[in-house]
Amino acid sequence: MDDHPEPPTRRVFVALAPPDEAKDELARALRPAYAGYPRLRWNRIEDWHITLAFLGEQPSTVVPLLQSLLAAPVASRPALRLSLRGGGHFDERLLWSGIDGDLEALHQLTADVRDLVRSCGIPFRDRPLHPHLTLARSRRDDPDSVPQAAAGLTGFTGRPWRTERLHLVASNIGRGPGPIRYRDIAAWRFGTTAEAEGHSEGNGEPGEP
């Protein structure tokens, strides 16, 4: 008997992930915020990523199709040179760090990924790309912590790094009261057709990654 049957639907998104060195550098810059704003719901460092296409809840049968599609935009192009820079917020509720570097190439990669998904009739909400790493979310009765934490990141400039893989990620958002789990379904190295499977999991927060 299968103790972990495949769910009928999965919430999925396509993303890039900074290397550990870049995440560690930002985490060091965030130490004053971690100490100063303990009520924020901080995302785990392991879960930091740049969402390119949030596809939402999809039938599990779509996943193999996505896996076959997403190798194409990665195999034919070099890695992107990016860096983490500064901080900001959305609606005083969501704290983020910004992305700098090859932004034109990043937007083109995003457009290519979304065009492929759209061409197969997979529906999703096509929001404009605002490249960022989501760091934390505030509680409803705490309107000040996120803007203040964002101000503390104004001068942060991370060292440049190169993207290694494009990731197809699933989460269990909305599937119970426990912690949200993120899991790599698959990942593809830039400049190669070789596929690298991943199985990392972590805690996150509700909503769009």
Coordinates of N, CA and C in Angstrom, one line a residue:
M1 N 0.9 -1.2 0.0 CA 0.0 0.0 0.0 C 0.9 1.2 0.0
D2 N 0.6 2.2 -0.8 CA 1.4 3.4 -0.9 C 0.9 4.4 0.2
D3 N 1.9 4.7 1.1 CA 1.5 5.6 2.2 C 1.5 7.1 1.8
H4 N 2.1 7.4 0.6 CA 2.2 8.7 0.1 C 1.7 8.8 -1.3
P5 N 0.4 8.6 -1.5 CA -0.1 8.6 -2.9 C 0.0 10.0 -3.5
E6 N 0.1 10.0 -4.8 CA 0.3 11.2 -5.6 C -1.0 12.0 -5.4
P7 N -0.9 13.3 -5.0 CA -2.2 14.1 -4.9 C -2.7 14.4 -6.2
P8 N -4.0 14.6 -6.3 CA -4.6 14.9 -7.7 C -4.2 16.2 -8.2
T9 N -3.8 17.2 -7.4 CA -3.3 18.5 -7.8 C -2.1 18.8 -7.1
R10 N -1.3 19.7 -7.7 CA -0.1 20.2 -7.0 C 0.1 21.7 -7.3
R11 N 0.5 22.5 -6.3 CA 0.8 23.9 -6.5 C 2.2 24.1 -6.9
V12 N 2.4 24.6 -8.1 CA 3.8 24.6 -8.7 C 4.2 26.0 -9.1
F13 N 5.5 26.2 -9.2 CA 6.1 27.4 -9.7 C 7.5 27.1 -10.3
V14 N 7.9 28.0 -11.1 CA 9.2 27.9 -11.8 C 10.1 29.0 -11.2
A15 N 11.3 28.7 -10.8 CA 12.1 29.6 -10.0 C 13.6 29.5 -10.3
L16 N 14.4 30.5 -9.9 CA 15.8 30.4 -9.8 C 16.2 30.5 -8.3
A17 N 17.3 30.0 -7.9 CA 17.8 30.0 -6.5 C 19.2 30.5 -6.4
P18 N 19.5 31.5 -5.5 CA 20.8 32.0 -5.4 C 21.7 30.9 -4.8
P19 N 23.0 30.9 -5.0 CA 23.9 29.9 -4.4 C 24.0 30.2 -2.9
D20 N 24.5 29.2 -2.1 CA 24.6 29.3 -0.7 C 25.4 30.5 -0.2
E21 N 26.5 30.8 -1.0 CA 27.3 31.9 -0.6 C 26.6 33.2 -0.6
A22 N 25.7 33.4 -1.6 CA 25.0 34.7 -1.7 C 23.9 34.7 -0.7
K23 N 23.3 33.6 -0.3 CA 22.3 33.6 0.7 C 22.9 33.9 2.1
D24 N 24.1 33.3 2.3 CA 24.8 33.5 3.6 C 25.1 35.0 3.8
E25 N 25.6 35.6 2.7 CA 25.9 37.0 2.7 C 24.7 37.9 3.1
L26 N 23.6 37.6 2.5 CA 22.4 38.4 2.8 C 21.9 38.0 4.2
A27 N 22.0 36.8 4.7 CA 21.6 36.4 6.0 C 22.5 37.2 7.1
R28 N 23.7 37.4 6.8 CA 24.6 38.2 7.7 C 24.1 39.6 7.8
A29 N 23.7 40.2 6.6 CA 23.2 41.5 6.6 C 21.9 41.6 7.4
L30 N 21.1 40.6 7.4 CA 19.8 40.6 8.1 C 19.9 40.3 9.6
R31 N 21.0 40.1 10.1 CA 21.1 39.8 11.6 C 20.5 40.8 12.5
P32 N 20.7 42.1 12.2 CA 20.0 43.1 13.0 C 18.5 43.1 12.9
A33 N 18.0 42.7 11.7 CA 16.6 42.6 11.5 C 16.0 41.4 12.2
Y34 N 16.7 40.3 12.1 CA 16.3 39.1 12.9 C 16.1 39.4 14.3
A35 N 17.1 40.1 14.9 CA 17.0 40.4 16.3 C 16.0 41.5 16.6
G36 N 15.9 42.5 15.7 CA 15.0 43.7 16.0 C 13.6 43.5 15.7
Y37 N 13.2 42.5 14.8 CA 11.8 42.3 14.4 C 11.4 40.8 14.6
P38 N 11.4 40.3 15.8 CA 11.1 38.9 16.0 C 9.7 38.5 15.7
R39 N 8.8 39.4 15.5 CA 7.4 39.0 15.3 C 7.2 38.8 13.8
L40 N 8.2 39.1 12.9 CA 8.0 38.8 11.5 C 8.1 37.3 11.3
R41 N 7.3 36.9 10.3 CA 7.4 35.5 9.9 C 8.5 35.3 8.9
W42 N 9.6 34.9 9.3 CA 10.8 34.9 8.5 C 10.8 33.6 7.7
N43 N 11.0 33.7 6.4 CA 11.2 32.5 5.5 C 12.6 31.9 5.8
R44 N 12.6 30.6 5.7 CA 13.9 29.8 5.9 C 14.8 30.2 4.7
I45 N 16.1 30.3 5.1 CA 17.1 30.6 4.0 C 17.0 29.6 2.9
E46 N 16.8 28.3 3.3 CA 16.8 27.3 2.3 C 15.7 27.5 1.2
D47 N 14.7 28.3 1.6 CA 13.6 28.4 0.7 C 13.6 29.7 -0.2
W48 N 14.7 30.5 0.0 CA 14.8 31.7 -0.8 C 14.9 31.4 -2.3
H49 N 14.1 32.1 -3.1 CA 14.2 31.8 -4.6 C 13.6 33.0 -5.3
I50 N 13.8 33.1 -6.6 CA 13.3 34.1 -7.5 C 12.2 33.4 -8.3
T51 N 11.0 33.7 -8.1 CA 9.9 33.1 -8.8 C 9.8 33.8 -10.2
L52 N 9.8 32.9 -11.2 CA 9.7 33.4 -12.6 C 8.2 33.2 -13.1
A53 N 7.6 32.1 -12.7 CA 6.3 31.9 -13.2 C 5.6 31.1 -12.1
F54 N 4.6 31.7 -11.5 CA 3.8 31.0 -10.4 C 2.5 30.4 -11.1
L55 N 2.5 29.1 -11.2 CA 1.4 28.4 -12.0 C 0.2 28.1 -11.1
G56 N 0.4 28.1 -9.8 CA -0.7 27.8 -8.9 C -1.1 26.4 -8.9
E57 N -2.3 26.1 -8.5 CA -2.8 24.7 -8.4 C -3.0 24.1 -9.8
Q58 N -2.3 23.0 -10.0 CA -2.4 22.3 -11.3 C -2.7 20.8 -11.1
P59 N -3.3 20.2 -12.1 CA -3.5 18.7 -12.0 C -2.1 18.1 -12.0
S60 N -1.9 17.0 -11.2 CA -0.6 16.4 -11.1 C -0.2 15.8 -12.5
T61 N -1.1 15.5 -13.4 CA -0.8 15.0 -14.7 C -0.1 16.1 -15.6
V62 N -0.1 17.4 -15.1 CA 0.6 18.4 -15.9 C 2.1 18.4 -15.6
V63 N 2.5 17.8 -14.5 CA 3.9 17.9 -14.1 C 4.8 17.2 -15.1
P64 N 4.5 16.0 -15.6 CA 5.5 15.5 -16.6 C 5.6 16.4 -17.9
L65 N 4.5 17.0 -18.3 CA 4.5 17.9 -19.4 C 5.4 19.1 -19.1
L66 N 5.3 19.7 -17.9 CA 6.2 20.8 -17.5 C 7.6 20.4 -17.5
Q67 N 7.9 19.2 -17.0 CA 9.3 18.7 -17.0 C 9.9 18.6 -18.4
S68 N 9.1 18.1 -19.4 CA 9.6 18.0 -20.7 C 9.8 19.4 -21.4
L69 N 8.9 20.3 -21.0 CA 9.0 21.7 -21.6 C 10.2 22.5 -21.1
L70 N 10.4 22.4 -19.8 CA 11.3 23.4 -19.2 C 12.8 23.2 -19.5
A71 N 13.2 22.0 -20.0 CA 14.6 21.8 -20.4 C 15.0 22.7 -21.5
A72 N 14.0 23.0 -22.4 CA 14.4 23.8 -23.6 C 14.9 25.1 -23.4
P73 N 14.3 26.0 -22.6 CA 14.8 27.4 -22.4 C 16.1 27.4 -21.6
V74 N 16.5 26.3 -21.0 CA 17.7 26.3 -20.2 C 18.9 25.8 -21.0
A75 N 18.7 24.7 -21.8 CA 19.8 24.1 -22.5 C 20.5 25.0 -23.5
S76 N 19.8 25.9 -24.0 CA 20.3 26.7 -25.1 C 20.9 28.1 -24.7
R77 N 21.0 28.4 -23.4 CA 21.4 29.7 -23.0 C 22.4 29.6 -21.9
P78 N 23.3 30.6 -21.7 CA 24.3 30.6 -20.6 C 23.6 31.0 -19.3
A79 N 24.3 30.7 -18.2 CA 23.9 31.2 -16.9 C 23.8 32.7 -16.9
L80 N 22.9 33.2 -16.0 CA 22.7 34.6 -15.8 C 23.6 35.1 -14.7
R81 N 24.1 36.3 -14.8 CA 24.9 36.9 -13.8 C 24.0 37.8 -13.0
L82 N 23.8 37.5 -11.7 CA 22.8 38.2 -10.9 C 23.5 38.6 -9.6
S83 N 22.8 39.4 -8.8 CA 23.3 39.7 -7.5 C 22.1 40.2 -6.6
L84 N 22.2 40.1 -5.3 CA 21.2 40.6 -4.4 C 21.5 42.0 -4.0
R85 N 20.5 42.9 -4.0 CA 20.8 44.3 -3.7 C 19.6 44.9 -3.0
G86 N 19.9 45.6 -1.9 CA 18.9 46.4 -1.2 C 17.7 45.6 -0.6
G87 N 16.6 46.3 -0.3 CA 15.4 45.7 0.2 C 14.2 46.6 -0.1
G88 N 13.1 46.0 0.1 CA 11.8 46.8 -0.1 C 10.7 46.0 0.4
H89 N 9.5 46.4 0.1 CA 8.3 45.8 0.7 C 7.1 45.9 -0.3
F90 N 6.2 45.0 -0.2 CA 4.9 45.1 -0.9 C 3.8 45.4 0.2
D91 N 3.2 46.5 0.1 CA 2.0 46.8 0.9 C 2.3 46.7 2.4
E92 N 3.6 47.0 2.8 CA 4.0 47.0 4.2 C 3.8 45.7 4.9
R93 N 3.6 44.6 4.1 CA 3.4 43.3 4.6 C 4.4 42.3 4.3
L94 N 5.1 42.5 3.1 CA 6.0 41.5 2.6 C 7.4 42.1 2.4
L95 N 8.4 41.6 3.1 CA 9.7 42.1 3.0 C 10.5 41.3 1.9
W96 N 11.3 42.1 1.1 CA 12.0 41.4 0.0 C 13.4 42.0 -0.1
S97 N 14.3 41.3 -0.8 CA 15.6 41.8 -1.2 C 15.5 41.8 -2.8
G98 N 16.1 42.9 -3.3 CA 16.0 43.0 -4.8 C 17.1 42.3 -5.5
I99 N 16.9 42.2 -6.8 CA 17.8 41.4 -7.7 C 18.4 42.4 -8.7
D100 N 19.7 42.3 -8.9 CA 20.4 43.2 -9.9 C 21.2 42.3 -10.8
G101 N 21.7 42.9 -11.9 CA 22.6 42.1 -12.8 C 21.9 42.0 -14.2
D102 N 22.0 40.8 -14.8 CA 21.5 40.6 -16.1 C 19.9 40.6 -16.2
L103 N 19.3 41.7 -15.9 CA 17.9 41.8 -15.7 C 17.2 41.6 -17.1
E104 N 17.8 42.1 -18.1 CA 17.1 41.9 -19.4 C 17.1 40.4 -19.8
A105 N 18.2 39.7 -19.5 CA 18.2 38.3 -19.8 C 17.2 37.5 -18.9
L106 N 17.1 38.0 -17.6 CA 16.2 37.4 -16.7 C 14.7 37.6 -17.1
H107 N 14.4 38.8 -17.6 CA 13.0 39.0 -18.1 C 12.8 38.2 -19.4
Q108 N 13.8 38.0 -20.2 CA 13.6 37.2 -21.4 C 13.4 35.7 -21.1
L109 N 14.2 35.2 -20.1 CA 14.0 33.8 -19.7 C 12.6 33.6 -19.1
T110 N 12.1 34.6 -18.3 CA 10.8 34.5 -17.8 C 9.8 34.5 -18.9
A111 N 9.9 35.3 -19.9 CA 9.0 35.4 -21.0 C 9.0 34.1 -21.8
D112 N 10.2 33.5 -22.0 CA 10.2 32.2 -22.7 C 9.6 31.1 -21.9
V113 N 9.8 31.0 -20.6 CA 9.2 30.0 -19.8 C 7.7 30.2 -19.8
R114 N 7.2 31.4 -19.6 CA 5.7 31.6 -19.6 C 5.1 31.3 -21.0
D115 N 5.8 31.6 -22.1 CA 5.3 31.3 -23.4 C 5.1 29.8 -23.6
L116 N 6.1 29.1 -23.1 CA 6.1 27.6 -23.3 C 4.9 27.0 -22.5
V117 N 4.7 27.5 -21.3 CA 3.6 27.0 -20.5 C 2.3 27.4 -21.1
R118 N 2.2 28.6 -21.6 CA 0.9 29.1 -22.2 C 0.6 28.3 -23.5
S119 N 1.7 28.0 -24.2 CA 1.5 27.3 -25.5 C 0.9 25.9 -25.4
C120 N 1.0 25.4 -24.2 CA 0.4 24.0 -23.9 C -0.9 24.1 -23.3
G121 N -1.5 25.3 -23.2 CA -2.8 25.4 -22.6 C -2.9 25.3 -21.1
I122 N -1.8 25.5 -20.4 CA -1.8 25.4 -19.0 C -2.1 26.8 -18.5
P123 N -3.3 26.9 -17.8 CA -3.7 28.3 -17.3 C -2.9 28.7 -16.1
F124 N -2.6 30.0 -16.0 CA -2.0 30.5 -14.8 C -2.1 32.1 -14.9
R125 N -2.0 32.7 -13.7 CA -2.1 34.2 -13.7 C -0.8 34.8 -14.0
D126 N -0.8 35.5 -15.2 CA 0.5 36.0 -15.7 C 0.7 37.4 -15.2
R127 N 1.3 37.5 -14.0 CA 1.6 38.8 -13.4 C 2.9 39.3 -13.9
P128 N 3.1 40.7 -13.9 CA 4.4 41.2 -14.3 C 5.5 40.7 -13.4
L129 N 6.7 40.5 -13.9 CA 7.8 40.1 -13.1 C 8.4 41.2 -12.4
H130 N 8.5 41.1 -11.0 CA 9.3 42.1 -10.2 C 10.3 41.2 -9.4
P131 N 11.5 41.0 -10.0 CA 12.5 40.1 -9.4 C 12.8 40.4 -8.0
H132 N 12.7 39.4 -7.1 CA 12.9 39.6 -5.7 C 13.0 38.3 -5.0
L133 N 13.6 38.3 -3.8 CA 13.6 37.2 -2.9 C 12.6 37.6 -1.7
T134 N 11.6 36.8 -1.5 CA 10.7 37.0 -0.3 C 11.5 36.6 1.0
L135 N 11.6 37.5 1.9 CA 12.3 37.3 3.1 C 11.4 37.0 4.3
A136 N 10.3 37.8 4.4 CA 9.5 37.7 5.6 C 8.1 38.3 5.4
R137 N 7.1 38.0 6.2 CA 5.8 38.6 6.2 C 5.5 39.0 7.5
S138 N 4.7 40.1 7.6 CA 4.3 40.7 8.9 C 2.9 40.1 9.3
R139 N 2.7 40.2 10.6 CA 1.4 39.9 11.1 C 0.4 41.1 10.9
R140 N -0.9 40.9 10.9 CA -1.8 41.9 10.6 C -1.7 43.1 11.5
D141 N -1.4 42.9 12.8 CA -1.3 43.9 13.8 C 0.1 44.6 13.9
D142 N 0.9 44.3 12.9 CA 2.3 44.8 13.0 C 2.6 45.6 11.6
P143 N 2.2 46.8 11.5 CA 2.4 47.5 10.2 C 3.8 48.1 10.0
D144 N 4.6 48.1 11.1 CA 5.8 48.9 11.0 C 7.1 48.1 10.8
S145 N 7.1 46.8 11.2 CA 8.3 46.0 11.1 C 8.9 45.8 9.7
V146 N 8.0 45.5 8.8 CA 8.5 45.3 7.4 C 9.1 46.5 6.8
P147 N 8.4 47.7 6.8 CA 9.1 48.9 6.2 C 10.4 49.2 6.9
Q148 N 10.5 49.1 8.2 CA 11.7 49.4 9.0 C 12.8 48.4 8.6
A149 N 12.5 47.1 8.5 CA 13.5 46.2 8.1 C 14.0 46.4 6.7
A150 N 13.0 46.8 5.8 CA 13.4 47.1 4.4 C 14.4 48.3 4.4
A151 N 14.1 49.3 5.2 CA 15.0 50.5 5.3 C 16.4 50.1 5.7
G152 N 16.5 49.1 6.6 CA 17.8 48.6 7.1 C 18.6 47.9 6.0
L153 N 18.0 47.5 4.9 CA 18.7 46.8 3.8 C 19.1 47.8 2.7
T154 N 18.8 49.0 2.8 CA 19.0 50.0 1.7 C 20.4 49.9 1.2
G155 N 21.4 49.8 2.0 CA 22.8 49.9 1.6 C 23.4 48.5 1.2
F156 N 22.6 47.5 1.3 CA 23.2 46.2 1.0 C 23.4 45.9 -0.5
T157 N 24.6 45.5 -0.8 CA 25.0 45.1 -2.2 C 25.7 43.8 -2.1
G158 N 25.1 42.7 -2.6 CA 25.8 41.4 -2.6 C 26.7 41.2 -3.8
R159 N 27.6 40.3 -3.6 CA 28.6 40.0 -4.7 C 27.8 39.2 -5.8
P160 N 28.3 39.5 -7.1 CA 27.6 38.8 -8.2 C 27.8 37.3 -8.1
W161 N 26.8 36.6 -8.7 CA 26.9 35.1 -8.8 C 26.2 34.7 -10.1
R162 N 26.4 33.5 -10.5 CA 25.8 32.9 -11.7 C 24.7 31.9 -11.4
T163 N 23.6 32.0 -12.1 CA 22.6 31.0 -11.9 C 23.1 29.6 -12.3
E164 N 22.7 28.6 -11.6 CA 23.1 27.3 -11.9 C 22.0 26.5 -12.6
R165 N 20.8 26.6 -12.0 CA 19.7 25.7 -12.5 C 18.4 26.5 -12.6
L166 N 17.5 26.0 -13.4 CA 16.1 26.4 -13.4 C 15.4 25.3 -12.6
H167 N 14.5 25.7 -11.7 CA 13.9 24.8 -10.8 C 12.4 24.8 -11.0
L168 N 11.8 23.6 -11.1 CA 10.4 23.4 -11.0 C 10.0 22.9 -9.6
V169 N 9.2 23.7 -8.9 CA 9.0 23.5 -7.4 C 7.6 23.2 -7.2
A170 N 7.3 22.4 -6.2 CA 5.9 22.1 -5.7 C 5.8 22.5 -4.2
S171 N 4.6 22.9 -3.8 CA 4.4 23.2 -2.4 C 3.1 22.6 -2.0
N172 N 2.9 22.5 -0.7 CA 1.6 21.9 -0.2 C 0.8 23.0 0.4
I173 N 0.9 24.3 -0.1 CA 0.1 25.4 0.4 C -1.4 25.0 0.4
G174 N -2.1 25.3 1.5 CA -3.5 25.1 1.6 C -3.9 23.6 1.9
R175 N -2.9 22.8 2.3 CA -3.2 21.3 2.5 C -3.2 20.9 3.9
G176 N -3.5 21.9 4.8 CA -3.6 21.5 6.2 C -2.9 22.5 7.1
P177 N -3.0 22.4 8.4 CA -2.5 23.4 9.4 C -1.0 23.3 9.6
G178 N -0.3 22.3 9.1 CA 1.1 22.2 9.4 C 1.9 23.2 8.6
P179 N 3.3 23.1 8.8 CA 4.2 24.0 8.0 C 4.1 23.7 6.5
I180 N 4.3 24.8 5.8 CA 4.3 24.6 4.3 C 5.6 24.0 3.9
R181 N 5.5 23.1 2.9 CA 6.7 22.4 2.4 C 6.9 22.7 1.0
Y182 N 8.2 23.0 0.6 CA 8.6 23.2 -0.7 C 9.5 22.1 -1.2
R183 N 9.3 21.6 -2.4 CA 10.1 20.5 -2.9 C 10.4 20.7 -4.3
D184 N 11.7 20.5 -4.7 CA 12.1 20.5 -6.1 C 11.5 19.3 -6.8
I185 N 10.8 19.5 -7.8 CA 10.3 18.4 -8.6 C 11.5 18.0 -9.6
A186 N 12.1 19.0 -10.2 CA 13.2 18.8 -11.1 C 14.0 20.1 -11.2
A187 N 15.2 20.0 -11.7 CA 16.0 21.2 -12.0 C 16.9 20.9 -13.2
W188 N 17.2 22.0 -13.9 CA 18.0 21.8 -15.2 C 19.1 22.8 -15.1
R189 N 20.3 22.3 -15.4 CA 21.5 23.2 -15.5 C 21.5 24.1 -16.8
F190 N 21.9 25.3 -16.6 CA 22.0 26.2 -17.8 C 23.1 25.7 -18.7
G191 N 22.8 25.7 -20.0 CA 23.8 25.3 -21.0 C 24.0 23.9 -21.2
T192 N 23.0 23.0 -20.7 CA 23.1 21.6 -20.9 C 21.7 21.0 -20.9
T193 N 21.5 19.9 -21.5 CA 20.2 19.2 -21.5 C 20.1 18.2 -20.4
A194 N 21.1 18.1 -19.6 CA 21.1 17.1 -18.5 C 20.1 17.6 -17.4
E195 N 19.3 16.7 -16.9 CA 18.3 17.0 -15.9 C 18.8 16.6 -14.5
A196 N 18.7 17.4 -13.5 CA 19.1 17.1 -12.2 C 17.9 17.0 -11.3
E197 N 17.6 15.9 -10.7 CA 16.4 15.8 -9.9 C 16.8 16.3 -8.5
G198 N 15.8 16.9 -7.8 CA 16.0 17.4 -6.5 C 14.9 17.0 -5.6
H199 N 15.2 17.0 -4.3 CA 14.2 16.6 -3.3 C 14.3 17.4 -2.0
S200 N 14.7 18.7 -2.1 CA 14.8 19.5 -0.9 C 13.5 20.0 -0.5
E201 N 13.3 20.1 0.8 CA 12.0 20.6 1.4 C 12.3 21.6 2.4
G202 N 11.3 22.5 2.7 CA 11.5 23.5 3.7 C 10.2 24.1 4.1
N203 N 10.2 25.0 5.1 CA 9.1 25.7 5.5 C 8.9 27.0 4.8
G204 N 7.7 27.5 4.6 CA 7.4 28.7 3.9 C 6.2 29.4 4.5
E205 N 5.6 30.3 3.7 CA 4.5 31.0 4.1 C 3.4 30.9 3.1
P206 N 2.1 31.1 3.5 CA 1.1 31.0 2.5 C 1.2 32.1 1.5
G207 N 0.6 31.8 0.3 CA 0.6 32.8 -0.8 C 1.5 32.5 -1.9
E208 N 1.6 33.4 -2.8 CA 2.5 33.2 -3.9 C 4.0 33.2 -3.4
P209 N 4.8 32.3 -3.9 CA 6.2 32.3 -3.4 C 7.0 33.5 -3.8

